[in-house]
PDB file of C-alpha atoms in Angstrom:
ATOM      1  CA  MET A   1     165.319-115.711-176.673  1.00  0.00           C
ATOM      2  CA  VAL A   2     163.276-112.937-178.298  1.00  0.00           C
ATOM      3  CA  THR A   3     164.744-109.776-178.946  1.00  0.00           C
ATOM      4  CA  ILE A   4     162.543-106.525-178.003  1.00  0.00           C
ATOM      5  CA  SER A   5     163.483-103.660-180.251  1.00  0.00           C
ATOM      6  CA  TYR A   6     160.588-101.356-180.539  1.00  0.00           C
ATOM      7  CA  THR A   7     158.314-100.130-177.798  1.00  0.00           C
ATOM      8  CA  LEU A   8     154.441 -99.707-178.194  1.00  0.00           C
ATOM      9  CA  SER A   9     153.289 -96.295-179.520  1.00  0.00           C
ATOM     10  CA  ASP A  10     150.554 -94.082-178.209  1.00  0.00           C
ATOM     11  CA  SER A  11     149.425 -92.211-181.465  1.00  0.00           C
ATOM     12  CA  GLU A  12     147.047 -93.754-183.701  1.00  0.00           C
ATOM     13  CA  ASP A  13     149.003 -92.440-186.800  1.00  0.00           C
ATOM     14  CA  ASN A  14     151.818 -94.768-185.911  1.00  0.00           C
ATOM     15  CA  PRO A  15     151.338 -97.883-188.280  1.00  0.00           C
ATOM     16  CA  LEU A  16     152.361-100.003-185.372  1.00  0.00           C
ATOM     17  CA  PHE A  17     149.769 -98.874-183.272  1.00  0.00           C
ATOM     18  CA  ILE A  18     147.081 -99.224-185.612  1.00  0.00           C
ATOM     19  CA  HIS A  19     147.944-102.603-186.876  1.00  0.00           C
ATOM     20  CA  ASN A  20     148.799-104.482-183.777  1.00  0.00           C
ATOM     21  CA  CYS A  21     146.688-106.353-181.061  1.00  0.00           C
ATOM     22  CA  GLY A  22     145.370-104.232-178.481  1.00  0.00           C
ATOM     23  CA  SER A  23     145.880-100.567-180.395  1.00  0.00           C
ATOM     24  CA  ARG A  24     142.899 -99.850-181.503  1.00  0.00           C
ATOM     25  CA  LYS A  25     140.078 -98.241-178.983  1.00  0.00           C
ATOM     26  CA  THR A  26     137.983-101.660-179.276  1.00  0.00           C
ATOM     27  CA  ASP A  27     140.985-103.611-178.065  1.00  0.00           C
ATOM     28  CA  ILE A  28     141.922-101.109-175.850  1.00  0.00           C
ATOM     29  CA  CYS A  29     138.220-101.309-174.153  1.00  0.00           C
ATOM     30  CA  LEU A  30     138.034-105.365-174.597  1.00  0.00           C
ATOM     31  CA  PHE A  31     141.144-105.638-173.241  1.00  0.00           C
ATOM     32  CA  GLU A  32     140.494-103.430-169.989  1.00  0.00           C
ATOM     33  CA  PHE A  33     137.346-105.420-169.701  1.00  0.00           C
ATOM     34  CA  THR A  34     138.782-108.675-169.662  1.00  0.00           C
ATOM     35  CA  GLY A  35     141.661-107.676-167.570  1.00  0.00           C
ATOM     36  CA  TYR A  36     138.854-106.591-165.251  1.00  0.00           C
ATOM     37  CA  MET A  37     136.735-109.575-165.086  1.00  0.00           C
ATOM     38  CA  LEU A  38     139.474-111.666-164.888  1.00  0.00           C
ATOM     39  CA  ALA A  39     140.820-110.162-161.707  1.00  0.00           C
ATOM     40  CA  CYS A  40     136.936-110.518-160.354  1.00  0.00           C
ATOM     41  CA  ASP A  41     137.472-114.295-161.363  1.00  0.00           C
ATOM     42  CA  LEU A  42     140.455-115.127-159.805  1.00  0.00           C
ATOM     43  CA  LEU A  43     139.576-113.271-156.196  1.00  0.00           C
ATOM     44  CA  ASN A  44     135.569-114.241-156.560  1.00  0.00           C
ATOM     45  CA  LEU A  45     134.549-111.368-156.596  1.00  0.00           C
ATOM     46  CA  SER A  46     131.426-109.591-157.984  1.00  0.00           C
ATOM     47  CA  PRO A  47     132.084-107.161-160.566  1.00  0.00           C
ATOM     48  CA  ASN A  48     131.201-103.629-160.176  1.00  0.00           C
ATOM     49  CA  LEU A  49     131.080-101.615-163.563  1.00  0.00           C
ATOM     50  CA  ASP A  50     131.885 -98.771-161.927  1.00  0.00           C
ATOM     51  CA  ASP A  51     135.093 -99.782-161.082  1.00  0.00           C
ATOM     52  CA  ILE A  52     136.033 -99.145-165.126  1.00  0.00           C
ATOM     53  CA  PRO A  53     133.831 -96.141-165.808  1.00  0.00           C
ATOM     54  CA  GLU A  54     135.061 -95.907-168.940  1.00  0.00           C
ATOM     55  CA  VAL A  55     134.642 -98.941-170.579  1.00  0.00           C
ATOM     56  CA  LEU A  56     130.423 -98.855-171.002  1.00  0.00           C
ATOM     57  CA  PRO A  57     130.865 -96.004-172.498  1.00  0.00           C
ATOM     58  CA  THR A  58     133.600 -96.367-175.247  1.00  0.00           C
ATOM     59  CA  LEU A  59     131.991-100.075-176.075  1.00  0.00           C
ATOM     60  CA  GLN A  60     128.719 -97.897-176.886  1.00  0.00           C
ATOM     61  CA  ARG A  61     129.777 -95.718-179.317  1.00  0.00           C
ATOM     62  CA  LEU A  62     131.940 -98.507-180.795  1.00  0.00           C
ATOM     63  CA  LYS A  63     128.418-100.859-180.387  1.00  0.00           C
ATOM     64  CA  LYS A  64     128.947-101.269-184.812  1.00  0.00           C
ATOM     65  CA  GLN A  65     132.509-102.474-184.068  1.00  0.00           C
ATOM     66  CA  PRO A  66     133.178-106.290-183.827  1.00  0.00           C
ATOM     67  CA  GLY A  67     133.037-107.688-180.474  1.00  0.00           C
ATOM     68  CA  ALA A  68     131.826-104.590-178.460  1.00  0.00           C
ATOM     69  CA  SER A  69     128.292-105.527-179.578  1.00  0.00           C
ATOM     70  CA  GLU A  70     128.642-108.854-178.687  1.00  0.00           C
ATOM     71  CA  VAL A  71     130.216-107.770-175.232  1.00  0.00           C
ATOM     72  CA  LEU A  72     127.641-104.794-174.533  1.00  0.00           C
ATOM     73  CA  TRP A  73     124.591-107.394-175.009  1.00  0.00           C
ATOM     74  CA  ALA A  74     126.573-109.713-172.697  1.00  0.00           C
ATOM     75  CA  ILE A  75     126.016-106.860-170.190  1.00  0.00           C
ATOM     76  CA  LYS A  76     122.596-105.838-170.876  1.00  0.00           C
ATOM     77  CA  GLU A  77     121.547-109.532-170.330  1.00  0.00           C
ATOM     78  CA  GLN A  78     123.349-109.827-166.762  1.00  0.00           C
ATOM     79  CA  ASN A  79     123.243-113.579-166.964  1.00  0.00           C
ATOM     80  CA  LEU A  80     127.305-113.960-167.161  1.00  0.00           C
ATOM     81  CA  SER A  81     129.728-115.000-164.388  1.00  0.00           C
ATOM     82  CA  PRO A  82     133.359-112.761-164.211  1.00  0.00           C
ATOM     83  CA  TYR A  83     134.740-116.383-165.944  1.00  0.00           C
ATOM     84  CA  ASP A  84     132.295-115.982-168.895  1.00  0.00           C
ATOM     85  CA  PHE A  85     132.655-112.125-169.107  1.00  0.00           C
ATOM     86  CA  TRP A  86     136.701-112.590-169.522  1.00  0.00           C
ATOM     87  CA  ASN A  87     136.334-115.554-171.925  1.00  0.00           C
ATOM     88  CA  LEU A  88     133.987-113.759-174.189  1.00  0.00           C
ATOM     89  CA  SER A  89     135.721-110.860-174.596  1.00  0.00           C
ATOM     90  CA  LEU A  90     139.038-112.829-174.930  1.00  0.00           C
ATOM     91  CA  LYS A  91     137.847-114.819-177.498  1.00  0.00           C
ATOM     92  CA  MET A  92     136.306-111.568-179.407  1.00  0.00           C
ATOM     93  CA  ILE A  93     139.951-109.562-178.786  1.00  0.00           C
ATOM     94  CA  GLN A  94     141.452-112.966-180.728  1.00  0.00           C
ATOM     95  CA  ASP A  95     138.929-112.718-183.453  1.00  0.00           C
ATOM     96  CA  ARG A  96     139.532-109.546-184.483  1.00  0.00           C
ATOM     97  CA  ASN A  97     143.258-109.498-184.652  1.00  0.00           C
ATOM     98  CA  PRO A  98     145.753-112.241-186.015  1.00  0.00           C
ATOM     99  CA  ILE A  99     147.685-113.645-183.138  1.00  0.00           C
ATOM    100  CA  SER A 100     150.047-116.221-185.125  1.00  0.00           C
ATOM    101  CA  ARG A 101     153.709-114.298-185.174  1.00  0.00           C
ATOM    102  CA  ASP A 102     155.876-113.590-182.217  1.00  0.00           C
ATOM    103  CA  LYS A 103     155.093-109.989-182.491  1.00  0.00           C
ATOM    104  CA  GLU A 104     151.896-110.324-182.403  1.00  0.00           C
ATOM    105  CA  LYS A 105     151.910-112.901-179.754  1.00  0.00           C
ATOM    106  CA  LEU A 106     154.159-110.693-177.406  1.00  0.00           C
ATOM    107  CA  LEU A 107     151.855-107.880-178.104  1.00  0.00           C
ATOM    108  CA  TYR A 108     149.009-109.968-177.132  1.00  0.00           C
ATOM    109  CA  TYR A 109     150.394-111.046-174.017  1.00  0.00           C
ATOM    110  CA  ASN A 110     151.432-107.485-172.839  1.00  0.00           C
ATOM    111  CA  HIS A 111     148.082-105.658-173.351  1.00  0.00           C
ATOM    112  CA  LEU A 112     146.694-109.196-170.955  1.00  0.00           C
ATOM    113  CA  TRP A 113     149.083-109.018-168.613  1.00  0.00           C
ATOM    114  CA  ASN A 114     149.229-105.010-168.285  1.00  0.00           C
ATOM    115  CA  HIS A 115     145.109-104.971-167.759  1.00  0.00           C
ATOM    116  CA  LEU A 116     145.136-108.069-165.559  1.00  0.00           C
ATOM    117  CA  ALA A 117     147.932-106.962-163.305  1.00  0.00           C
ATOM    118  CA  LYS A 118     146.217-103.223-163.036  1.00  0.00           C
ATOM    119  CA  HIS A 119     142.992-104.862-161.840  1.00  0.00           C
ATOM    120  CA  LEU A 120     143.945-107.673-159.992  1.00  0.00           C
ATOM    121  CA  PHE A 121     146.654-105.112-157.184  1.00  0.00           C
ATOM    122  CA  SER A 122     144.091-102.723-157.498  1.00  0.00           C
ATOM    123  CA  LEU A 123     141.508-105.058-155.994  1.00  0.00           C
ATOM    124  CA  SER A 124     143.671-107.027-153.359  1.00  0.00           C
ATOM    125  CA  TYR A 125     145.708-107.100-150.714  1.00  0.00           C
ATOM    126  CA  SER A 126     148.611-109.604-150.600  1.00  0.00           C
ATOM    127  CA  SER A 127     146.703-111.380-147.814  1.00  0.00           C
ATOM    128  CA  SER A 128     144.210-112.475-150.937  1.00  0.00           C
ATOM    129  CA  ILE A 129     146.675-113.546-153.547  1.00  0.00           C
ATOM    130  CA  THR A 130     146.899-117.722-152.407  1.00  0.00           C
ATOM    131  CA  ALA A 131     148.632-120.337-153.937  1.00  0.00           C
ATOM    132  CA  GLU A 132     145.742-121.236-155.885  1.00  0.00           C
ATOM    133  CA  LEU A 133     145.287-117.799-157.376  1.00  0.00           C
ATOM    134  CA  ILE A 134     148.952-117.822-158.500  1.00  0.00           C
ATOM    135  CA  SER A 135     148.534-121.569-159.939  1.00  0.00           C
ATOM    136  CA  ARG A 136     145.988-120.066-162.521  1.00  0.00           C
ATOM    137  CA  LEU A 137     147.637-117.317-163.277  1.00  0.00           C
ATOM    138  CA  ILE A 138     150.650-119.045-164.556  1.00  0.00           C
ATOM    139  CA  SER A 139     148.054-120.343-167.089  1.00  0.00           C
ATOM    140  CA  PHE A 140     147.924-116.971-168.630  1.00  0.00           C
ATOM    141  CA  LEU A 141     151.561-116.957-169.314  1.00  0.00           C
ATOM    142  CA  PRO A 142     152.253-117.815-172.905  1.00  0.00           C
ATOM    143  CA  PRO A 143     152.855-121.431-172.676  1.00  0.00           C
ATOM    144  CA  GLU A 144     155.916-122.498-172.616  1.00  0.00           C
ATOM    145  CA  SER A 145     156.033-124.319-175.918  1.00  0.00           C
ATOM    146  CA  GLU A 146     156.048-120.601-177.627  1.00  0.00           C
ATOM    147  CA  LYS A 147     159.156-118.707-178.427  1.00  0.00           C
ATOM    148  CA  ILE A 148     158.256-115.988-176.574  1.00  0.00           C
ATOM    149  CA  SER A 149     157.979-117.535-173.372  1.00  0.00           C
ATOM    150  CA  THR A 150     161.651-117.418-172.881  1.00  0.00           C
ATOM    151  CA  TRP A 151     161.660-113.404-173.082  1.00  0.00           C
ATOM    152  CA  GLN A 152     163.065-112.528-169.562  1.00  0.00           C
ATOM    153  CA  PRO A 153     159.685-110.710-168.053  1.00  0.00           C
ATOM    154  CA  TYR A 154     157.356-114.135-168.728  1.00  0.00           C
ATOM    155  CA  LYS A 155     160.329-116.264-167.995  1.00  0.00           C
ATOM    156  CA  THR A 156     160.614-114.776-164.508  1.00  0.00           C
ATOM    157  CA  ALA A 157     157.511-114.812-163.803  1.00  0.00           C
ATOM    158  CA  ARG A 158     156.927-118.338-164.543  1.00  0.00           C
ATOM    159  CA  GLU A 159     160.125-118.857-162.497  1.00  0.00           C
ATOM    160  CA  ILE A 160     159.051-117.143-159.390  1.00  0.00           C
ATOM    161  CA  MET A 161     155.874-117.967-159.789  1.00  0.00           C
ATOM    162  CA  THR A 162     156.673-121.876-159.638  1.00  0.00           C
ATOM    163  CA  SER A 163     159.216-121.285-156.758  1.00  0.00           C
ATOM    164  CA  TYR A 164     156.332-120.079-154.582  1.00  0.00           C
ATOM    165  CA  LEU A 165     154.495-122.766-155.236  1.00  0.00           C
ATOM    166  CA  GLU A 166     156.892-125.220-154.940  1.00  0.00           C
ATOM    167  CA  THR A 167     158.377-124.000-151.374  1.00  0.00           C
ATOM    168  CA  GLY A 168     155.860-121.471-150.173  1.00  0.00           C
ATOM    169  CA  LYS A 169     158.684-118.600-150.011  1.00  0.00           C
ATOM    170  CA  GLY A 170     158.879-115.619-151.865  1.00  0.00           C
ATOM    171  CA  LYS A 171     155.588-114.217-151.752  1.00  0.00           C
ATOM    172  CA  ILE A 172     156.895-110.973-151.557  1.00  0.00           C
ATOM    173  CA  ARG A 173     159.373-110.891-153.885  1.00  0.00           C
ATOM    174  CA  MET A 174     156.827-112.262-156.084  1.00  0.00           C
ATOM    175  CA  LEU A 175     154.533-109.820-155.814  1.00  0.00           C
ATOM    176  CA  LEU A 176     157.016-106.916-156.251  1.00  0.00           C
ATOM    177  CA  PHE A 177     157.886-108.377-159.907  1.00  0.00           C
ATOM    178  CA  LEU A 178     154.036-108.894-160.804  1.00  0.00           C
ATOM    179  CA  LYS A 179     152.726-105.636-159.729  1.00  0.00           C
ATOM    180  CA  PRO A 180     155.039-102.998-161.982  1.00  0.00           C
ATOM    181  CA  PHE A 181     153.714-105.330-164.963  1.00  0.00           C
ATOM    182  CA  GLY A 182     149.951-103.617-164.351  1.00  0.00           C
ATOM    183  CA  SER A 183     151.608 -99.502-164.275  1.00  0.00           C
ATOM    184  CA  ASP A 184     153.597-100.031-167.525  1.00  0.00           C
ATOM    185  CA  THR A 185     153.551-102.416-170.616  1.00  0.00           C
ATOM    186  CA  LEU A 186     155.709-105.184-170.561  1.00  0.00           C
ATOM    187  CA  LEU A 187     157.442-103.921-173.452  1.00  0.00           C
ATOM    188  CA  ALA A 188     158.994-100.408-171.707  1.00  0.00           C
ATOM    189  CA  LYS A 189     160.312-102.818-168.854  1.00  0.00           C
ATOM    190  CA  SER A 190     164.289-102.364-169.699  1.00  0.00           C
ATOM    191  CA  GLU A 191     166.702-105.174-168.827  1.00  0.00           C
ATOM    192  CA  SER A 192     168.297-103.045-166.066  1.00  0.00           C
ATOM    193  CA  TRP A 193     164.622-103.686-164.614  1.00  0.00           C
ATOM    194  CA  ILE A 194     164.587-107.283-165.384  1.00  0.00           C
ATOM    195  CA  SER A 195     168.419-107.821-163.546  1.00  0.00           C
ATOM    196  CA  ARG A 196     167.460-105.920-160.597  1.00  0.00           C
ATOM    197  CA  GLN A 197     164.954-108.114-159.755  1.00  0.00           C
ATOM    198  CA  ARG A 198     166.628-111.209-160.387  1.00  0.00           C
ATOM    199  CA  THR A 199     169.661-109.995-158.780  1.00  0.00           C
ATOM    200  CA  ALA A 200     168.038-109.636-155.274  1.00  0.00           C
ATOM    201  CA  SER A 201     167.468-113.458-156.006  1.00  0.00           C
ATOM    202  CA  HIS A 202     171.160-113.980-154.597  1.00  0.00           C
ATOM    203  CA  GLU A 203     170.443-117.744-153.883  1.00  0.00           C
ATOM    204  CA  SER A 204     168.941-120.416-155.432  1.00  0.00           C
ATOM    205  CA  LYS A 205     164.966-120.766-154.906  1.00  0.00           C
ATOM    206  CA  ASN A 206     165.365-118.150-152.660  1.00  0.00           C
ATOM    207  CA  TRP A 207     163.273-114.578-153.595  1.00  0.00           C
ATOM    208  CA  PRO A 208     164.377-111.904-150.723  1.00  0.00           C
ATOM    209  CA  ALA A 209     161.687-109.340-149.870  1.00  0.00           C
ATOM    210  CA  PHE A 210     163.835-106.603-148.804  1.00  0.00           C
ATOM    211  CA  LYS A 211     167.096-107.057-150.837  1.00  0.00           C
ATOM    212  CA  ARG A 212     167.424-104.173-153.317  1.00  0.00           C
ATOM    213  CA  THR A 213     163.841-102.656-152.317  1.00  0.00           C
ATOM    214  CA  TRP A 214     162.829 -99.382-151.632  1.00  0.00           C
ATOM    215  CA  CYS A 215     161.124 -99.390-148.425  1.00  0.00           C
ATOM    216  CA  LEU A 216     158.553 -97.615-146.649  1.00  0.00           C
ATOM    217  CA  PHE A 217     156.448 -97.772-143.244  1.00  0.00           C
ATOM    218  CA  THR A 218     152.838 -96.176-142.545  1.00  0.00           C
ATOM    219  CA  GLY A 219     151.390 -96.229-139.210  1.00  0.00           C
ATOM    220  CA  LYS A 220     153.148 -96.871-135.636  1.00  0.00           C
ATOM    221  CA  SER A 221     154.071-100.526-134.327  1.00  0.00           C
ATOM    222  CA  PRO A 222     153.527-101.666-130.989  1.00  0.00           C
ATOM    223  CA  TYR A 223     157.268-103.506-131.689  1.00  0.00           C
ATOM    224  CA  ALA A 224     159.219-100.445-132.000  1.00  0.00           C
ATOM    225  CA  GLN A 225     159.825 -96.702-133.261  1.00  0.00           C
ATOM    226  CA  ARG A 226     159.672 -96.335-137.525  1.00  0.00           C
ATOM    227  CA  LYS A 227     163.624 -95.232-137.205  1.00  0.00           C
ATOM    228  CA  HIS A 228     164.087 -98.449-135.244  1.00  0.00           C
ATOM    229  CA  LEU A 229     162.336-100.325-138.575  1.00  0.00           C
ATOM    230  CA  GLU A 230     163.771 -98.693-141.045  1.00  0.00           C
ATOM    231  CA  LYS A 231     167.377 -99.975-139.706  1.00  0.00           C
ATOM    232  CA  ILE A 232     166.020-103.439-139.549  1.00  0.00           C
ATOM    233  CA  VAL A 233     165.055-103.154-143.689  1.00  0.00           C
ATOM    234  CA  GLU A 234     168.530-101.338-144.422  1.00  0.00           C
ATOM    235  CA  ASN A 235     170.272-104.812-142.406  1.00  0.00           C
ATOM    236  CA  LEU A 236     168.471-107.148-144.753  1.00  0.00           C
ATOM    237  CA  GLY A 237     169.856-105.216-147.376  1.00  0.00           C
ATOM    238  CA  GLY A 238     167.036-102.866-148.580  1.00  0.00           C
ATOM    239  CA  GLY A 239     166.771 -98.762-148.563  1.00  0.00           C
ATOM    240  CA  ILE A 240     164.300 -96.437-147.340  1.00  0.00           C
ATOM    241  CA  SER A 241     161.957 -94.240-149.852  1.00  0.00           C
ATOM    242  CA  SER A 242     161.761 -90.689-149.174  1.00  0.00           C
ATOM    243  CA  LYS A 243     158.253 -90.465-151.248  1.00  0.00           C
ATOM    244  CA  SER A 244     155.541 -92.957-151.222  1.00  0.00           C
ATOM    245  CA  SER A 245     155.436 -92.612-155.024  1.00  0.00           C
ATOM    246  CA  ARG A 246     158.669 -94.399-155.113  1.00  0.00           C
ATOM    247  CA  ALA A 247     158.416 -97.270-152.444  1.00  0.00           C
ATOM    248  CA  ASP A 248     158.429-100.374-154.115  1.00  0.00           C
ATOM    249  CA  LEU A 249     156.847-102.181-150.710  1.00  0.00           C
ATOM    250  CA  LEU A 250     154.742-100.385-148.436  1.00  0.00           C
ATOM    251  CA  ILE A 251     154.518-101.586-144.512  1.00  0.00           C
ATOM    252  CA  TRP A 252     151.271-101.331-143.141  1.00  0.00           C
ATOM    253  CA  CYS A 253     152.106-100.711-139.496  1.00  0.00           C
ATOM    254  CA  ALA A 254     149.515-102.686-136.866  1.00  0.00           C
ATOM    255  CA  GLU A 255     148.205 -99.266-135.068  1.00  0.00           C
ATOM    256  CA  GLY A 256     147.058 -96.130-137.417  1.00  0.00           C
ATOM    257  CA  SER A 257     147.554 -92.977-136.872  1.00  0.00           C
ATOM    258  CA  THR A 258     144.607 -89.732-135.711  1.00  0.00           C
ATOM    259  CA  ALA A 259     146.948 -87.710-138.840  1.00  0.00           C
ATOM    260  CA  TYR A 260     144.997 -90.090-141.260  1.00  0.00           C
ATOM    261  CA  LYS A 261     142.748 -88.415-143.188  1.00  0.00           C
ATOM    262  CA  HIS A 262     140.543 -90.981-144.511  1.00  0.00           C
ATOM    263  CA  GLY A 263     140.105 -93.581-140.976  1.00  0.00           C
ATOM    264  CA  ASN A 264     142.171 -95.986-140.936  1.00  0.00           C
ATOM    265  CA  ILE A 265     143.314 -95.052-144.247  1.00  0.00           C
ATOM    266  CA  GLY A 266     146.616 -92.660-144.749  1.00  0.00           C
ATOM    267  CA  GLY A 267     148.123 -90.336-147.951  1.00  0.00           C
ATOM    268  CA  LYS A 268     150.653 -93.458-148.531  1.00  0.00           C
ATOM    269  CA  LEU A 269     148.355 -96.075-148.325  1.00  0.00           C
ATOM    270  CA  ALA A 270     145.478 -94.221-150.443  1.00  0.00           C
ATOM    271  CA  HIS A 271     148.465 -93.641-153.002  1.00  0.00           C
ATOM    272  CA  ALA A 272     149.819 -97.353-153.135  1.00  0.00           C
ATOM    273  CA  MET A 273     145.834 -98.684-153.524  1.00  0.00           C
ATOM    274  CA  GLU A 274     145.246 -96.208-156.911  1.00  0.00           C
ATOM    275  CA  PRO A 275     145.314 -98.867-159.915  1.00  0.00           C
ATOM    276  CA  GLY A 276     148.001 -98.863-161.651  1.00  0.00           C
ATOM    277  CA  SER A 277     150.568 -98.304-158.492  1.00  0.00           C
ATOM    278  CA  PRO A 278     153.979 -99.985-158.570  1.00  0.00           C
ATOM    279  CA  THR A 279     153.774-100.575-154.974  1.00  0.00           C
ATOM    280  CA  VAL A 280     153.016-103.435-152.835  1.00  0.00           C
ATOM    281  CA  ILE A 281     151.283-103.048-149.490  1.00  0.00           C
ATOM    282  CA  ILE A 282     152.043-105.737-146.879  1.00  0.00           C
ATOM    283  CA  THR A 283     151.007-106.023-143.237  1.00  0.00           C
ATOM    284  CA  GLU A 284     152.879-105.439-139.994  1.00  0.00           C
ATOM    285  CA  GLN A 285     152.584-109.147-139.430  1.00  0.00           C
ATOM    286  CA  GLU A 286     153.882-110.338-142.994  1.00  0.00           C
ATOM    287  CA  PHE A 287     157.006-107.474-142.741  1.00  0.00           C
ATOM    288  CA  TRP A 288     158.049-109.886-139.174  1.00  0.00           C
ATOM    289  CA  GLU A 289     157.349-112.901-140.799  1.00  0.00           C
ATOM    290  CA  GLU A 290     159.315-112.384-143.913  1.00  0.00           C
ATOM    291  CA  ALA A 291     161.893-110.736-141.912  1.00  0.00           C
ATOM    292  CA  GLU A 292     162.738-113.385-139.806  1.00  0.00           C
ATOM    293  CA  ILE A 293     163.010-115.700-142.552  1.00  0.00           C
ATOM    294  CA  GLU A 294     165.401-113.851-144.578  1.00  0.00           C
ATOM    295  CA  SER A 295     167.630-113.017-141.286  1.00  0.00           C
ATOM    296  CA  GLY A 296     167.124-116.463-139.495  1.00  0.00           C
ATOM    297  CA  LYS A 297     166.507-114.570-136.422  1.00  0.00           C
ATOM    298  CA  LYS A 298     163.360-113.723-134.536  1.00  0.00           C
ATOM    299  CA  ARG A 299     161.679-110.581-134.112  1.00  0.00           C
ATOM    300  CA  GLU A 300     163.275-109.869-130.629  1.00  0.00           C
ATOM    301  CA  GLU A 301     166.932-110.436-131.661  1.00  0.00           C
ATOM    302  CA  LEU A 302     166.423-108.104-135.017  1.00  0.00           C
ATOM    303  CA  LEU A 303     165.070-105.525-132.480  1.00  0.00           C
ATOM    304  CA  ARG A 304     167.720-106.279-129.975  1.00  0.00           C
ATOM    305  CA  GLU A 305     170.171-105.223-132.752  1.00  0.00           C
ATOM    306  CA  VAL A 306     168.791-102.222-133.737  1.00  0.00           C
ATOM    307  CA  LEU A 307     167.678-100.224-129.847  1.00  0.00           C
TER     308      LEU A 307
END
């Protein structure tokens, strides 16, 4: 087990910041570019550099730095796929940094997953996260032969994704575990946070979506009033968040609201869609499917208990 006794510094005067993988401006820019292109590749999307507006100007300012010039040239030629782009930029990072000791490997994977998760979830909904995508995502975890693969965030990530691939269950809990990787560095994740995620799995190979989860609803349901839906969540062991910024899970109900400011997108959805938001968005259909699995009851029976 790797013991984490330090956190990343945001000060360029700090020796840890200066000398470790991902700390220099070029590395940060390359990790951002890698995470975005990797997310586009996983989701089969065409990249748009407007999604990462700070990357190109930063690379241009740092074009004399090894790695920056190669990526800039590839962008100018526009002859590479997202797969080629992230492979190129990741190679540049590896060439620029020593990644042999456990601490260096930990920082490398920390930055890779931070930027990958941030862009993956800002470009997708839960319905676009397929089993094939998850299978590829596992390959970017530290190899199991590496000592740092036993560190709790990576160990749990592998465990929960493998469980989903084997059983087809626990998708929402898996997304709840993975998405916050993009809103903060893995090194800043506390043991209590990891413990809360693991404790929610009260049975072997069972990763419930609502147990110990702060939920929030938006829109209107054709089946029940919001207070009744909230009661169902509470019956399943979850809680109702009073603020969208604190919600783990946002349930997007089937019917919109005339109060929405952006067409069929309200403030809660807009906030949850921001890059780096820790909130996972699911549809009302996914809510009912997961509630039926966790409770062992049909929707009609769940409603009768709260009406």
